[in-house]
Amino acid sequence: MKKTVLLLAVCLMLGLCACGLRGQSVARNTVEPVHFSAPAVRQDAAPAEEPRVTLPQGASLLTEQELRWFGGSCFNVLPSRGPNLFLAASYDRAEDMDLASLFAAGAGSRELSDRELRQLGMDGCARLTAVELEDLLLRCTGLGLADMSDSAFHGLVYLADFDAYYAPAGDAGYVRFQYGCHNPDGTVTLRYPGGSVTLRQDAGRWVTASNILD
């Protein structure tokens, strides 16, 4: 009887020790959750940088009133019919500008007849008749079709049946001038995001002389 009681006591002690060891093992293998704190996000966006004003030697800045006049009375009046069209290509002389860029900037009519479309063999074009293109050039550059270089016509398709020019059409847009200057030769240069356009006087009005893209 004593042996039986002693044996039961030993078994009980061994069982308690085993439970303790299992508890320690579980405790050692338990991974405590790690809490990450996301970095604070700044809500105040950095202000846009002011354009660096670079003037040719002898040039003087336009006043704010003059800049507003060019931006509201010369440009941006009829973007699809005025000087805004002449900002889509880069050229040192208006005579050499890519005339197809006028269509890409929104010039011309997109209402083409089935006959025109068949002769063109492609969709997505706009049309300016020779008279319309001549008028646009005279108003905005002081030049006519006869004054343009041969390279200016390379991107155009001419259909003699309609006496009209065609090129892929685009959408007209507005322009915001950042600053401008009077140049010693009497021209005015206007700086906008992406380029600068120079205007000259022709019979008392301002016309495009060149446009240089960055």
Coordinates of C-alpha atoms in Angstrom, one line a residue:
M1 CA 0.0 0.0 0.0
K2 CA 2.8 2.4 0.9
K3 CA 4.5 1.5 -2.3
T4 CA 1.4 2.3 -4.3
V5 CA 0.9 5.7 -2.6
L6 CA 4.6 6.6 -3.1
L7 CA 4.4 5.6 -6.8
L8 CA 1.3 7.8 -7.3
A9 CA 3.1 10.8 -5.6
V10 CA 6.1 10.4 -7.9
C11 CA 3.8 10.3 -11.0
L12 CA 2.0 13.4 -9.9
M13 CA 5.3 15.3 -9.4
L14 CA 6.5 14.3 -12.8
G15 CA 3.3 15.4 -14.4
L16 CA 3.5 18.8 -12.8
C17 CA 7.1 19.3 -13.9
A18 CA 6.1 18.4 -17.5
C19 CA 3.3 20.9 -17.5
G20 CA 5.7 23.6 -16.3
L21 CA 8.2 22.8 -19.0
R22 CA 5.5 23.0 -21.7
G23 CA 4.3 26.3 -20.4
Q24 CA 7.8 27.7 -20.5
S25 CA 8.2 26.4 -24.1
V26 CA 5.0 28.1 -25.2
A27 CA 6.0 31.3 -23.5
R28 CA 9.3 31.3 -25.2
N29 CA 7.8 30.7 -28.7
T30 CA 5.1 33.3 -28.4
V31 CA 5.7 36.2 -30.8
E32 CA 4.5 39.5 -29.5
P33 CA 2.9 41.8 -32.1
V34 CA 5.1 44.6 -33.5
H35 CA 3.3 47.9 -34.0
F36 CA 4.5 50.2 -36.8
S37 CA 3.8 53.9 -36.9
A38 CA 3.5 55.3 -40.4
P39 CA 5.6 58.4 -41.0
A40 CA 3.5 61.6 -41.0
V41 CA 2.6 62.9 -44.4
R42 CA 3.1 66.6 -45.1
Q43 CA -0.1 68.2 -46.2
D44 CA 1.5 71.5 -47.3
A45 CA 2.6 71.0 -50.9
A46 CA 5.8 72.8 -51.8
P47 CA 5.0 76.0 -53.7
A48 CA 5.7 76.1 -57.4
E49 CA 9.1 77.5 -58.2
E50 CA 9.1 80.9 -59.8
P51 CA 10.5 80.9 -63.3
R52 CA 14.1 82.1 -63.6
V53 CA 14.0 85.4 -65.5
T54 CA 16.7 85.4 -68.2
L55 CA 16.9 88.5 -70.4
P56 CA 19.0 89.1 -73.5
Q57 CA 21.6 91.9 -73.2
G58 CA 19.9 95.2 -73.5
A59 CA 16.4 93.8 -73.0
S60 CA 13.9 95.2 -70.4
L61 CA 11.1 93.4 -68.7
L62 CA 7.5 93.9 -69.7
T63 CA 5.3 95.5 -67.1
E64 CA 2.5 93.5 -65.6
Q65 CA -0.1 95.5 -67.6
E66 CA 1.8 94.8 -70.8
L67 CA 2.0 91.1 -70.0
R68 CA -1.7 90.9 -69.3
W69 CA -2.4 92.6 -72.6
F70 CA -0.4 90.1 -74.6
G71 CA -2.0 87.2 -72.6
G72 CA -5.6 88.4 -73.0
S73 CA -5.8 90.7 -76.0
C74 CA -3.3 89.2 -78.4
F75 CA -3.2 85.5 -77.4
N76 CA -6.1 83.4 -75.9
V77 CA -8.8 85.3 -77.7
L78 CA -9.7 82.6 -80.2
P79 CA -7.2 79.8 -79.5
S80 CA -8.2 77.8 -82.6
R81 CA -7.9 80.7 -84.9
G82 CA -5.2 83.0 -83.5
P83 CA -1.6 83.1 -82.5
N84 CA -2.0 80.3 -80.0
L85 CA -1.8 77.9 -83.0
F86 CA 1.8 79.0 -83.6
L87 CA 3.2 77.7 -80.3
A88 CA 3.1 74.0 -81.2
A89 CA 6.3 73.8 -83.2
S90 CA 9.8 75.1 -82.7
Y91 CA 11.2 77.4 -85.4
D92 CA 13.8 80.2 -85.7
R93 CA 11.9 81.8 -88.6
A94 CA 8.2 81.8 -89.2
E95 CA 8.9 80.9 -92.9
D96 CA 10.3 77.5 -91.8
M97 CA 7.6 76.5 -89.3
D98 CA 6.0 73.1 -89.7
L99 CA 2.5 74.1 -91.0
A100 CA 1.1 70.7 -89.9
S101 CA 1.6 71.9 -86.3
L102 CA -1.2 74.4 -86.9
F103 CA -3.6 71.6 -87.4
A104 CA -2.3 69.6 -84.4
A105 CA -2.9 72.8 -82.3
G106 CA -6.6 73.0 -83.3
A107 CA -6.7 74.8 -86.7
G108 CA -9.1 73.7 -89.4
S109 CA -12.4 72.0 -89.9
R110 CA -12.9 68.3 -89.1
E111 CA -16.1 68.1 -91.1
L112 CA -14.8 66.3 -94.2
S113 CA -16.9 64.9 -97.0
D114 CA -16.8 61.3 -98.0
R115 CA -15.1 62.2 -101.2
E116 CA -12.3 64.0 -99.2
L117 CA -11.9 61.0 -96.9
R118 CA -11.6 58.6 -99.8
Q119 CA -8.9 60.7 -101.4
L120 CA -7.1 61.2 -98.1
G121 CA -7.2 57.5 -97.2
M122 CA -7.1 58.2 -93.5
D123 CA -9.3 59.6 -90.7
G124 CA -8.6 62.1 -88.0
C125 CA -7.6 65.0 -90.2
A126 CA -8.7 68.6 -90.3
R127 CA -8.9 70.9 -93.4
L128 CA -7.9 74.4 -94.2
T129 CA -8.5 75.7 -97.7
A130 CA -5.6 77.5 -99.4
V131 CA -7.5 80.8 -98.8
E132 CA -8.0 80.0 -95.1
L133 CA -4.4 79.0 -94.5
E134 CA -3.2 82.1 -96.4
D135 CA -5.4 84.3 -94.2
L136 CA -4.3 82.7 -91.0
L137 CA -0.6 83.1 -91.9
L138 CA -1.1 86.7 -92.9
R139 CA -2.9 87.6 -89.7
C140 CA -0.5 85.8 -87.4
T141 CA 2.9 86.0 -89.1
G142 CA 2.5 88.7 -91.8
L143 CA 3.5 86.0 -94.3
G144 CA 1.6 84.4 -97.2
L145 CA 1.9 80.9 -98.6
A146 CA 4.3 82.0 -101.2
D147 CA 6.7 83.2 -98.4
M148 CA 6.9 79.8 -96.8
S149 CA 9.8 77.5 -97.4
D150 CA 9.3 74.1 -99.1
S151 CA 10.0 72.3 -95.8
A152 CA 7.1 74.0 -94.2
F153 CA 4.7 72.0 -96.3
H154 CA 6.2 68.5 -95.7
G155 CA 3.6 67.5 -93.1
L156 CA 0.6 68.5 -95.2
V157 CA -1.6 66.7 -97.8
Y158 CA -2.9 68.9 -100.6
L159 CA -6.0 67.9 -102.6
A160 CA -6.3 69.9 -105.8
D161 CA -10.0 69.0 -106.2
F162 CA -10.7 71.0 -103.1
D163 CA -7.8 73.5 -103.2
A164 CA -7.2 72.6 -99.5
Y165 CA -4.6 71.4 -97.1
Y166 CA -5.0 68.5 -94.6
A167 CA -3.1 67.2 -91.6
P168 CA -3.9 65.3 -88.4
A169 CA -6.2 67.3 -86.1
G170 CA -5.6 68.3 -82.5
D171 CA -7.2 70.4 -79.9
A172 CA -6.7 74.1 -79.2
G173 CA -5.4 75.3 -75.9
Y174 CA -4.7 78.4 -73.9
V175 CA -1.3 79.7 -72.9
R176 CA -0.1 81.4 -69.7
F177 CA 2.8 83.8 -70.0
Q178 CA 5.3 83.9 -67.1
Y179 CA 7.1 87.1 -68.1
G180 CA 8.2 88.9 -71.2
C181 CA 10.7 91.5 -72.4
H182 CA 11.3 94.2 -74.9
N183 CA 14.3 93.4 -77.1
P184 CA 16.7 96.0 -78.4
D185 CA 15.6 95.3 -82.0
G186 CA 12.0 96.2 -81.2
T187 CA 10.7 92.7 -80.9
V188 CA 9.0 91.3 -77.8
T189 CA 9.7 87.9 -76.3
L190 CA 7.1 86.1 -74.1
R191 CA 8.1 83.2 -71.9
Y192 CA 5.6 80.4 -71.2
P193 CA 6.0 77.0 -69.6
G194 CA 7.8 75.0 -72.3
G195 CA 9.1 77.7 -74.6
S196 CA 9.3 81.3 -75.6
V197 CA 7.7 83.1 -78.6
T198 CA 9.0 86.3 -80.2
L199 CA 6.7 88.8 -81.8
R200 CA 7.5 91.6 -84.2
Q201 CA 5.6 94.6 -85.4
D202 CA 3.9 94.5 -88.8
A203 CA 1.7 97.4 -90.0
G204 CA 0.9 98.3 -86.4
R205 CA 0.1 94.8 -85.1
W206 CA 2.1 92.1 -83.4
V207 CA 2.8 89.0 -85.4
T208 CA 4.8 85.8 -84.7
A209 CA 8.5 85.9 -85.7
S210 CA 9.8 82.7 -84.0
N211 CA 8.9 80.2 -81.4
I212 CA 11.5 78.2 -79.5
L213 CA 10.5 75.1 -77.5
D214 CA 12.6 74.0 -74.6

